[in-house]
Tab-separated table of C-alpha atoms in Angstrom:
chain	number	residue	atom	x	y	z
A	955	THR	CA	16.402	-2.183	-23.756
A	956	THR	CA	17.298	-1.022	-27.224
A	957	PRO	CA	21.024	-0.089	-27.497
A	958	GLN	CA	21.683	3.588	-27.075
A	959	ASP	CA	23.261	3.888	-30.505
A	960	LYS	CA	20.047	2.766	-32.233
A	961	PRO	CA	17.746	5.800	-32.404
A	962	ALA	CA	14.017	5.294	-31.993
A	963	PRO	CA	11.591	6.281	-34.780
A	964	ARG	CA	10.372	9.852	-34.427
A	965	ALA	CA	6.759	8.785	-33.928
A	966	HIS	CA	7.824	6.493	-31.094
A	967	ASN	CA	9.833	9.278	-29.497
A	968	ASN	CA	6.858	11.620	-29.664
A	969	LEU	CA	4.601	8.992	-28.148
A	970	ALA	CA	7.120	8.252	-25.410
A	971	ALA	CA	7.483	11.949	-24.686
A	972	HIS	CA	3.735	12.397	-24.311
A	973	PHE	CA	3.379	9.272	-22.196
A	974	LEU	CA	6.257	10.274	-19.920
A	975	ARG	CA	4.774	13.731	-19.457
A	976	LEU	CA	1.483	12.172	-18.382
A	977	ALA	CA	3.014	9.479	-16.208
A	978	THR	CA	5.950	11.154	-14.535
A	979	ASN	CA	5.902	14.884	-15.280
A	980	THR	CA	9.501	14.417	-16.416
A	981	PRO	CA	10.508	16.209	-19.634
A	982	LEU	CA	11.939	13.881	-22.243
A	983	PRO	CA	15.265	15.824	-22.542
A	984	ASN	CA	15.956	14.920	-18.893
A	985	LEU	CA	16.023	11.216	-19.759
A	986	SER	CA	18.878	9.220	-21.194
A	987	GLU	CA	18.483	7.500	-24.550
A	988	SER	CA	18.273	4.120	-22.796
A	989	ALA	CA	15.495	5.414	-20.520
A	990	ARG	CA	13.583	6.667	-23.567
A	991	GLN	CA	13.961	3.346	-25.306
A	992	PHE	CA	12.923	1.452	-22.187
A	993	THR	CA	9.804	3.582	-21.928
A	994	ILE	CA	8.946	2.807	-25.534
A	995	GLU	CA	9.196	-0.904	-24.792
A	996	ILE	CA	6.942	-0.516	-21.752
A	997	ILE	CA	4.389	1.313	-23.889
A	998	ARG	CA	4.608	-1.334	-26.574
A	999	GLU	CA	3.960	-4.169	-24.119
A	1000	HIS	CA	1.800	-2.730	-21.373
A	1001	ALA	CA	0.425	0.752	-21.956
A	1002	SER	CA	-3.258	1.484	-22.358
A	1003	ILE	CA	-4.582	3.710	-25.090
A	1004	SER	CA	-7.416	5.861	-23.844
A	1005	PRO	CA	-10.135	6.313	-26.511
A	1006	ASP	CA	-10.093	10.087	-26.111
A	1007	SER	CA	-6.336	10.595	-25.922
A	1008	ASP	CA	-4.526	12.644	-28.539
A	1009	TRP	CA	-2.054	9.854	-29.268
A	1010	THR	CA	-4.507	7.024	-30.031
A	1011	LYS	CA	-3.810	7.221	-33.766
A	1012	ALA	CA	-0.048	6.947	-33.315
A	1013	ALA	CA	-0.438	4.037	-30.925
A	1014	LYS	CA	-2.688	2.122	-33.310
A	1015	MET	CA	-0.218	2.774	-36.102
A	1016	TYR	CA	2.414	0.836	-34.173
A	1017	ASN	CA	0.053	-1.934	-32.970
A	1018	LEU	CA	0.714	-1.280	-29.305
A	1019	THR	CA	-0.808	-3.811	-26.901
A	1020	THR	CA	-3.502	-2.337	-24.666
A	1021	ILE	CA	-4.783	-3.094	-21.182
A	1022	PRO	CA	-8.351	-1.876	-20.504
A	1023	LYS	CA	-8.850	1.262	-18.466
A	1024	ILE	CA	-5.312	2.090	-17.425
A	1025	THR	CA	-4.870	5.735	-16.564
A	1026	SER	CA	-1.571	7.356	-15.692
A	1027	SER	CA	-1.028	10.703	-14.028
A	1028	SER	CA	2.066	11.871	-12.224
A	1029	HIS	CA	3.021	9.095	-9.818
A	1030	THR	CA	-0.047	6.847	-10.025
A	1031	VAL	CA	-1.448	4.079	-12.190
A	1032	SER	CA	-4.912	2.551	-11.903
A	1033	ARG	CA	-5.474	-0.732	-13.724
A	1034	GLU	CA	-9.065	-1.968	-13.906
A	1035	LEU	CA	-9.943	-4.951	-16.099
A	1036	ASP	CA	-13.435	-5.207	-17.528
A	1037	LYS	CA	-13.761	-8.898	-16.718
A	1038	PRO	CA	-16.335	-10.953	-14.795
A	1039	THR	CA	-15.390	-11.763	-11.204
A	1040	VAL	CA	-16.353	-14.669	-8.981
A	1041	ARG	CA	-16.786	-12.303	-6.051
A	1042	THR	CA	-20.367	-11.169	-5.464
A	1043	SER	CA	-19.660	-9.000	-2.422
A	1044	LYS	CA	-19.460	-5.242	-2.923
A	1045	ASP	CA	-17.016	-4.958	-0.017
A	1046	PRO	CA	-13.741	-6.758	0.734
A	1047	LEU	CA	-14.212	-9.367	3.477
A	1048	HIS	CA	-10.475	-9.954	3.967
A	1049	CYS	CA	-8.107	-6.962	4.050
A	1050	TRP	CA	-4.350	-7.469	4.371
A	1051	PHE	CA	-1.385	-5.092	4.676
A	1052	HIS	CA	2.304	-5.847	4.220
A	1053	ASN	CA	5.463	-3.725	4.124
A	1054	VAL	CA	7.361	-5.765	1.520
A	1055	ASN	CA	10.572	-3.691	1.625
A	1056	GLY	CA	10.881	-3.865	-2.167
A	1057	PHE	CA	8.174	-5.478	-4.289
A	1058	VAL	CA	10.493	-6.564	-7.114
A	1059	THR	CA	12.873	-8.246	-4.692
A	1060	ARG	CA	10.055	-10.139	-2.980
A	1061	TRP	CA	8.470	-11.249	-6.265
A	1062	ASN	CA	11.766	-12.794	-7.365
A	1063	GLU	CA	12.929	-14.125	-3.968
A	1064	PRO	CA	11.735	-17.696	-3.196
A	1065	LYS	CA	11.646	-17.188	0.572
A	1066	GLY	CA	9.767	-13.897	0.319
A	1067	ASP	CA	7.686	-14.788	-2.721
A	1068	ILE	CA	4.707	-12.459	-3.123
A	1069	LYS	CA	2.622	-15.294	-4.574
A	1070	LYS	CA	3.285	-17.415	-1.498
A	1071	ILE	CA	2.436	-14.542	0.837
A	1072	ILE	CA	-0.915	-13.908	-0.869
A	1073	ALA	CA	-1.698	-17.634	-0.902
A	1074	GLU	CA	-0.814	-18.006	2.792
A	1075	ALA	CA	-3.223	-15.164	3.535
A	1076	GLY	CA	-5.959	-17.114	1.749
A	1077	PHE	CA	-6.085	-14.986	-1.420
A	1078	PRO	CA	-7.779	-12.056	0.362
A	1079	ASP	CA	-10.144	-9.703	-1.453
A	1080	PHE	CA	-7.874	-6.732	-0.745
A	1081	PHE	CA	-4.091	-6.750	-0.303
A	1082	ALA	CA	-2.065	-3.550	0.133
A	1083	PHE	CA	1.733	-3.599	-0.110
A	1084	GLN	CA	3.831	-0.767	1.304
A	1085	GLU	CA	7.410	0.349	0.640
A	1086	THR	CA	7.319	-1.139	-2.843
A	1087	LYS	CA	10.341	0.973	-3.861
A	1088	ALA	CA	9.458	0.830	-7.545
A	1089	SER	CA	7.415	2.496	-10.233
A	1090	TRP	CA	4.654	0.571	-11.965
A	1091	PHE	CA	6.889	0.288	-15.024
A	1092	THR	CA	9.748	-1.197	-13.051
A	1093	ILE	CA	7.369	-3.699	-11.463
A	1094	LEU	CA	6.037	-4.711	-14.873
A	1095	SER	CA	9.465	-5.130	-16.403
A	1096	LYS	CA	11.125	-6.928	-13.486
A	1097	CYS	CA	8.294	-9.114	-12.160
A	1098	PRO	CA	7.747	-11.693	-14.913
A	1099	GLY	CA	4.286	-13.192	-14.995
A	1100	LEU	CA	2.789	-10.679	-12.553
A	1101	LEU	CA	-0.155	-9.535	-14.671
A	1102	GLU	CA	-1.014	-13.087	-15.709
A	1103	TRP	CA	-0.866	-14.293	-12.114
A	1104	LEU	CA	-3.056	-11.466	-10.850
A	1105	GLU	CA	-5.669	-12.080	-13.535
A	1106	ALA	CA	-5.610	-15.844	-12.945
A	1107	HIS	CA	-6.459	-15.274	-9.270
A	1108	GLY	CA	-9.162	-12.677	-9.833
A	1109	TYR	CA	-7.192	-9.545	-8.946
A	1110	ASN	CA	-8.674	-7.407	-11.719
A	1111	TYR	CA	-8.161	-4.093	-9.914
A	1112	THR	CA	-4.672	-2.755	-9.268
A	1113	TYR	CA	-3.644	0.649	-7.923
A	1114	CYS	CA	-0.021	1.753	-7.771
A	1115	SER	CA	1.575	4.884	-6.383
A	1116	TRP	CA	5.253	5.715	-6.267
A	1117	SER	CA	7.497	8.700	-5.774
A	1118	THR	CA	9.812	9.202	-8.718
A	1119	ARG	CA	12.753	11.527	-8.923
A	1120	ALA	CA	14.315	12.528	-12.226
A	1121	GLU	CA	17.703	11.133	-11.270
A	1122	GLU	CA	16.136	7.777	-10.363
A	1123	LEU	CA	14.213	7.697	-13.619
A	1124	GLU	CA	17.511	8.169	-15.422
A	1125	LYS	CA	18.864	5.015	-13.825
A	1126	ASN	CA	16.112	2.427	-13.807
A	1127	LEU	CA	12.622	3.956	-13.632
A	1128	SER	CA	12.415	2.993	-9.972
A	1129	GLY	CA	11.270	4.969	-6.959
A	1130	PHE	CA	11.168	4.996	-3.189
A	1131	ALA	CA	8.348	4.574	-0.662
A	1132	GLY	CA	5.398	3.444	-2.779
A	1133	ILE	CA	2.157	1.482	-2.374
A	1134	LEU	CA	0.604	-1.237	-4.530
A	1135	VAL	CA	-2.993	-2.324	-3.913
A	1136	ILE	CA	-4.578	-5.378	-5.539
A	1137	SER	CA	-8.271	-6.100	-5.163
A	1138	ARG	CA	-10.833	-8.659	-6.278
A	1139	ILE	CA	-13.618	-6.168	-5.572
A	1140	LYS	CA	-13.967	-3.047	-7.680
A	1141	PRO	CA	-13.905	0.098	-5.537
A	1142	VAL	CA	-16.478	2.806	-6.109
A	1143	SER	CA	-13.532	5.197	-6.287
A	1144	VAL	CA	-9.865	5.450	-5.327
A	1145	VAL	CA	-7.986	8.393	-3.814
A	1146	TYR	CA	-4.217	8.764	-4.112
A	1147	GLY	CA	-2.700	10.840	-1.331
A	1148	PHE	CA	-4.675	12.700	1.317
A	1149	ALA	CA	-8.471	12.595	0.972
A	1150	HIS	CA	-8.912	16.192	2.112
A	1151	LYS	CA	-6.567	17.417	-0.625
A	1152	PRO	CA	-5.774	14.691	-3.178
A	1153	SER	CA	-2.319	15.383	-4.513
A	1154	GLU	CA	-0.135	14.455	-7.423
A	1155	GLY	CA	3.401	13.552	-6.427
A	1156	GLY	CA	4.541	13.559	-2.812
A	1157	ASP	CA	6.022	10.518	-1.200
A	1158	ALA	CA	3.375	8.032	-2.404
A	1159	ARG	CA	2.506	6.825	1.069
A	1160	LEU	CA	-1.300	6.625	1.012
A	1161	ILE	CA	-3.949	4.975	-1.174
A	1162	THR	CA	-7.610	4.904	-0.189
A	1163	ALA	CA	-10.200	2.587	-1.760
A	1164	ILE	CA	-13.865	3.479	-1.240
A	1165	PHE	CA	-16.290	0.544	-1.426
A	1166	ALA	CA	-20.069	0.265	-0.994
A	1167	ASN	CA	-20.052	0.055	2.814
A	1168	ILE	CA	-16.432	0.488	3.835
A	1169	VAL	CA	-13.428	2.726	3.163
A	1170	VAL	CA	-9.932	1.217	3.360
A	1171	SER	CA	-6.776	3.354	3.567
A	1172	CYS	CA	-3.327	1.817	3.184
A	1173	CYS	CA	-0.555	3.820	4.826
A	1174	TYR	CA	3.240	3.797	4.838
A	1175	ALA	CA	4.118	6.432	7.447
A	1176	PRO	CA	7.524	8.170	7.426
A	1177	TYR	CA	10.093	6.820	9.874
A	1178	ASN	CA	10.876	9.236	12.698
A	1179	ASN	CA	14.403	8.910	14.067
A	1180	GLN	CA	13.752	11.975	16.261
A	1181	LEU	CA	16.314	14.006	14.370
A	1182	SER	CA	15.567	16.877	12.014
A	1183	PRO	CA	14.536	16.875	9.159
A	1184	ARG	CA	12.797	13.501	9.573
A	1185	MET	CA	11.208	14.591	12.819
A	1186	GLN	CA	9.698	17.654	11.134
A	1187	ALA	CA	8.547	15.590	8.162
A	1188	ARG	CA	6.789	13.173	10.512
A	1189	LYS	CA	5.055	16.011	12.379
A	1190	LYS	CA	3.745	17.366	9.089
A	1191	TRP	CA	2.642	13.870	8.062
A	1192	ASP	CA	0.758	13.296	11.320
A	1193	THR	CA	-1.065	16.600	10.894
A	1194	GLU	CA	-2.149	15.685	7.367
A	1195	VAL	CA	-3.139	12.116	8.333
A	1196	LEU	CA	-5.363	13.457	11.102
A	1197	GLU	CA	-7.157	15.630	8.549
A	1198	HIS	CA	-7.257	12.751	6.050
A	1199	CYS	CA	-8.910	10.311	8.454
A	1200	SER	CA	-11.225	12.979	9.874
A	1201	HIS	CA	-12.327	13.879	6.365
A	1202	ILE	CA	-13.143	10.257	5.535
A	1203	THR	CA	-15.134	9.631	8.711
A	1204	SER	CA	-17.131	12.843	8.179
A	1205	ALA	CA	-17.541	12.681	4.385
A	1206	HIS	CA	-18.563	9.008	4.371
A	1207	THR	CA	-20.828	8.889	7.402
A	1208	GLY	CA	-22.685	5.827	6.158
A	1209	LYS	CA	-19.508	3.793	5.731
A	1210	SER	CA	-17.089	2.115	8.131
A	1211	PHE	CA	-13.378	2.926	7.950
A	1212	ILE	CA	-10.179	0.840	8.128
A	1213	TYR	CA	-6.765	2.526	8.262
A	1214	GLY	CA	-3.854	0.105	8.151
A	1215	GLY	CA	-0.254	-0.535	7.216
A	1216	ASP	CA	3.187	0.375	8.491
A	1217	LEU	CA	2.203	3.272	10.751
A	1218	ASN	CA	5.719	3.472	12.261
A	1219	VAL	CA	4.360	4.119	15.753
A	1220	LEU	CA	4.665	2.137	18.989
A	1221	PRO	CA	1.594	3.115	21.051
A	1222	SER	CA	2.571	0.993	24.056
A	1223	ILE	CA	5.920	0.319	25.713
A	1224	GLU	CA	4.950	-3.327	25.284
A	1225	ASP	CA	5.174	-2.853	21.505
A	1226	VAL	CA	8.973	-2.863	21.453
A	1227	ASP	CA	11.659	-5.154	22.865
A	1228	HIS	CA	14.900	-4.032	24.439
A	1229	GLY	CA	17.505	-4.302	21.692
A	1230	ALA	CA	15.016	-3.965	18.831
A	1231	PHE	CA	17.029	-1.031	17.444
A	1232	SER	CA	20.512	-2.189	18.424
A	1233	ASN	CA	21.760	-1.996	14.825
A	1234	LEU	CA	20.598	1.622	14.546
A	1235	ARG	CA	21.764	3.063	17.855
A	1236	GLN	CA	24.607	5.008	16.252
A	1237	THR	CA	22.082	6.866	14.074
A	1238	LEU	CA	19.692	7.788	16.902
A	1239	PRO	CA	19.812	10.369	19.690
A	1240	PRO	CA	20.779	8.892	23.083
A	1241	GLY	CA	17.879	6.973	24.584
A	1242	ALA	CA	15.590	7.576	21.608
A	1243	THR	CA	13.121	4.925	20.480
A	1244	PRO	CA	11.717	5.527	16.986
A	1245	GLY	CA	7.949	5.573	17.054
A	1246	ARG	CA	7.708	6.447	20.743
A	1247	SER	CA	8.560	10.112	20.887
A	1248	GLN	CA	6.117	12.376	22.718
A	1249	ASP	CA	5.033	13.778	19.350
A	1250	ASP	CA	4.409	10.275	17.946
A	1251	LEU	CA	2.281	9.208	20.901
A	1252	GLU	CA	0.286	12.435	21.052
A	1253	ALA	CA	-0.451	12.284	17.315
A	1254	TYR	CA	-1.589	8.659	17.602
A	1255	SER	CA	-3.858	9.401	20.578
A	1256	LYS	CA	-5.335	12.449	18.856
A	1257	LEU	CA	-6.066	10.354	15.741
A	1258	LEU	CA	-8.025	7.764	17.726
A	1259	GLU	CA	-9.849	10.406	19.737
A	1260	ARG	CA	-11.000	12.521	16.813
A	1261	THR	CA	-11.986	9.655	14.468
A	1262	GLY	CA	-13.352	7.202	17.012
A	1263	MET	CA	-11.092	4.440	15.744
A	1264	ILE	CA	-9.509	1.689	17.829
A	1265	ASN	CA	-6.505	-0.580	17.332
A	1266	VAL	CA	-7.923	-3.908	16.141
A	1267	LYS	CA	-5.023	-6.055	17.322
A	1268	SER	CA	-4.931	-4.504	20.768
A	1269	PHE	CA	-8.690	-4.852	21.210
A	1270	LEU	CA	-9.336	-8.314	19.785
A	1271	ASN	CA	-6.103	-9.864	21.022
A	1272	HIS	CA	-6.110	-8.024	24.349
A	1273	GLY	CA	-2.581	-6.678	24.012
A	1274	ALA	CA	-0.979	-10.001	23.041
A	1275	ARG	CA	2.705	-9.733	22.164
A	1276	LEU	CA	2.590	-9.927	18.365
A	1277	ARG	CA	5.722	-8.497	16.731
A	1278	THR	CA	5.469	-7.302	13.120
A	1279	GLN	CA	9.039	-6.141	12.390
A	1280	TRP	CA	12.560	-7.436	13.102
A	1281	ILE	CA	15.627	-5.476	12.116
A	1282	SER	CA	17.669	-8.540	11.092
A	1283	PRO	CA	17.378	-12.334	10.800
A	1284	SER	CA	19.296	-12.697	14.078
A	1285	HIS	CA	16.751	-10.456	15.791
A	1286	LYS	CA	14.000	-12.580	14.272
A	1287	ALA	CA	15.601	-15.769	15.580
A	1288	ALA	CA	15.625	-14.264	19.076
A	1289	ASP	CA	12.177	-12.721	18.527
A	1290	ILE	CA	13.478	-9.269	19.379
A	1291	GLY	CA	11.416	-6.760	17.432
A	1292	GLN	CA	8.632	-4.224	17.438
A	1293	THR	CA	4.940	-3.877	16.590
A	1294	CYS	CA	4.884	-0.874	14.270
A	1295	ASP	CA	2.335	-2.225	11.766
A	1296	HIS	CA	-1.262	-1.672	12.841
A	1297	ILE	CA	-4.848	-1.799	11.654
A	1298	LEU	CA	-7.183	0.850	13.039
A	1299	ALA	CA	-10.938	0.688	12.532
A	1300	THR	CA	-14.032	2.672	13.459
A	1301	LYS	CA	-15.849	1.211	16.439
A	1302	ASN	CA	-18.936	0.268	14.442
A	1303	LEU	CA	-16.818	-2.482	12.848
A	1304	ILE	CA	-15.998	-4.152	16.164
A	1305	ASN	CA	-19.328	-4.209	18.002
A	1306	ASN	CA	-19.424	-7.972	17.695
A	1307	THR	CA	-18.632	-9.135	21.219
A	1308	GLY	CA	-22.042	-8.815	22.850
A	1309	ARG	CA	-25.288	-10.724	22.442
A	1310	SER	CA	-27.708	-10.151	19.591
A	1311	THR	CA	-31.155	-11.350	18.532
A	1312	GLU	CA	-32.736	-12.283	15.225
A	1313	ASP	CA	-34.188	-8.782	15.069
A	1314	THR	CA	-30.747	-7.158	15.159
A	1315	PRO	CA	-29.883	-5.840	11.648
A	1316	LEU	CA	-26.926	-7.424	9.870
A	1317	ALA	CA	-23.821	-5.261	9.780
A	1318	LEU	CA	-20.311	-5.596	8.383
A	1319	GLN	CA	-18.036	-6.546	11.298
A	1320	ILE	CA	-14.394	-7.411	11.904
A	1321	VAL	CA	-14.411	-10.911	13.353
A	1322	ALA	CA	-10.662	-11.616	13.547
A	1323	PHE	CA	-7.220	-10.049	13.466
A	1324	LYS	CA	-4.740	-12.044	11.363
A	1325	ILE	CA	-0.943	-12.126	11.353
A	1326	LYS	CA	1.631	-14.263	9.493
A	1327	GLN	CA	4.828	-13.863	11.499
A	1328	LYS	CA	6.587	-16.707	9.680
A	1329	LEU	CA	6.467	-14.621	6.487
A	1330	GLY	CA	8.673	-11.797	7.748
A	1331	GLY	CA	12.073	-11.236	9.333
A	1332	HIS	CA	13.895	-14.281	7.963
A	1333	LYS	CA	16.667	-14.098	5.381
A	1334	GLY	CA	15.214	-13.378	1.961
A	1335	GLN	CA	12.000	-11.996	3.417
A	1336	SER	CA	10.844	-8.497	4.235
A	1337	ASP	CA	11.740	-7.287	7.717
A	1338	HIS	CA	7.972	-6.903	8.273
A	1339	CYS	CA	5.310	-9.610	8.321
A	1340	PRO	CA	1.777	-9.366	6.832
A	1341	ILE	CA	-1.229	-8.460	8.982
A	1342	GLY	CA	-4.921	-8.518	8.142
A	1343	VAL	CA	-8.513	-8.508	9.295
A	1344	GLU	CA	-11.404	-10.810	8.465
A	1345	LEU	CA	-14.864	-9.278	8.114
A	1346	ASN	CA	-18.325	-10.781	7.912
A	1347	TRP	CA	-21.958	-9.735	7.891
A	1348	THR	CA	-23.282	-10.456	11.364
A	1349	ARG	CA	-25.703	-9.120	13.982
A	1350	PRO	CA	-23.668	-6.935	16.344
A	1351	THR	CA	-24.392	-5.783	19.869
A	1352	PRO	CA	-22.123	-3.075	21.269
A	1353	SER	CA	-19.679	-4.496	23.790
A	1354	LYS	CA	-19.306	-2.876	27.200
A	1355	ALA	CA	-15.687	-2.112	26.315
A	1356	LEU	CA	-16.828	0.193	23.504
A	1357	GLN	CA	-19.745	1.928	25.210
């Protein structure tokens, strides 16, 4: 960044102030000089200039580089490139979810390399990262080559949400929680936050992409250690998520629905190993297992009941022991962990286990649950591994298990 003792031109300061107000709702006086200068550099290199904005003239005056169709409001950035794509489908046929435990760290860590993770997943149409722990501006500045790599592999649509606090902005423009979605298919629309009451701000734990025939929500649920205030925050979250998913299934009756990510819930006792939380025992109530409180289980059951969704892994893999999170590399080596990452889907996506005829209409169906356990838990990697689903157009017949 520019040294603090070198003041920025007034026009740049005014532009930075306006941009910061749009992007973070943080008044310029609350930022340090270095933060202001850093923001100016981000604008110079990456910011879009909307044709109808009131600062277009100032931006053109300083020859600022533009990226098509970027919009910034509060804690979100949508980046959509007006470029041809090799994908002809209007819906993503491969959807993946991964709690990266810090996007910047994973991008720059050879063993947890984001590029490797996406490649190992087969360059899916839709990839949603949770717990990114960074603002869009931090990601841009600290992940060299990211935009070029995304464009080179057809990811023309990027959606980022983060929760930024003024004191964090002062330090390094980073955040906590956070979701980053990359897609090769352009969504019809995108919702940040809860669908029944889209919000600006919050903890940046939910992004929903609406496609032609399917709606995909990426979730990073709050961790419940069964102590207040986290326990109360999780109860509030579960209430809102129930309304969010119910709203989607009722408002988009002609579309199927996928809800996935780090849900931080353990629906079955088989989803957790003894010793999975050994490093956290001193921070938990006696005998408590995060993700398996009575409130957690009741909220999960109510969600499935009201929306008609099922757990894809549990159904297609018949309860196979597939861990998605390990608290340390030593736990990973012993395969002592938990299954807190899940993909839920409406039943009309998984009616593919019975017989069909040539007269049966084609329908979008989940044909496989995917997991890459080798890409999580080891030193240098996230403590979570990626999970995904593969979809295809096929002729379904409802299975007896779903009738």
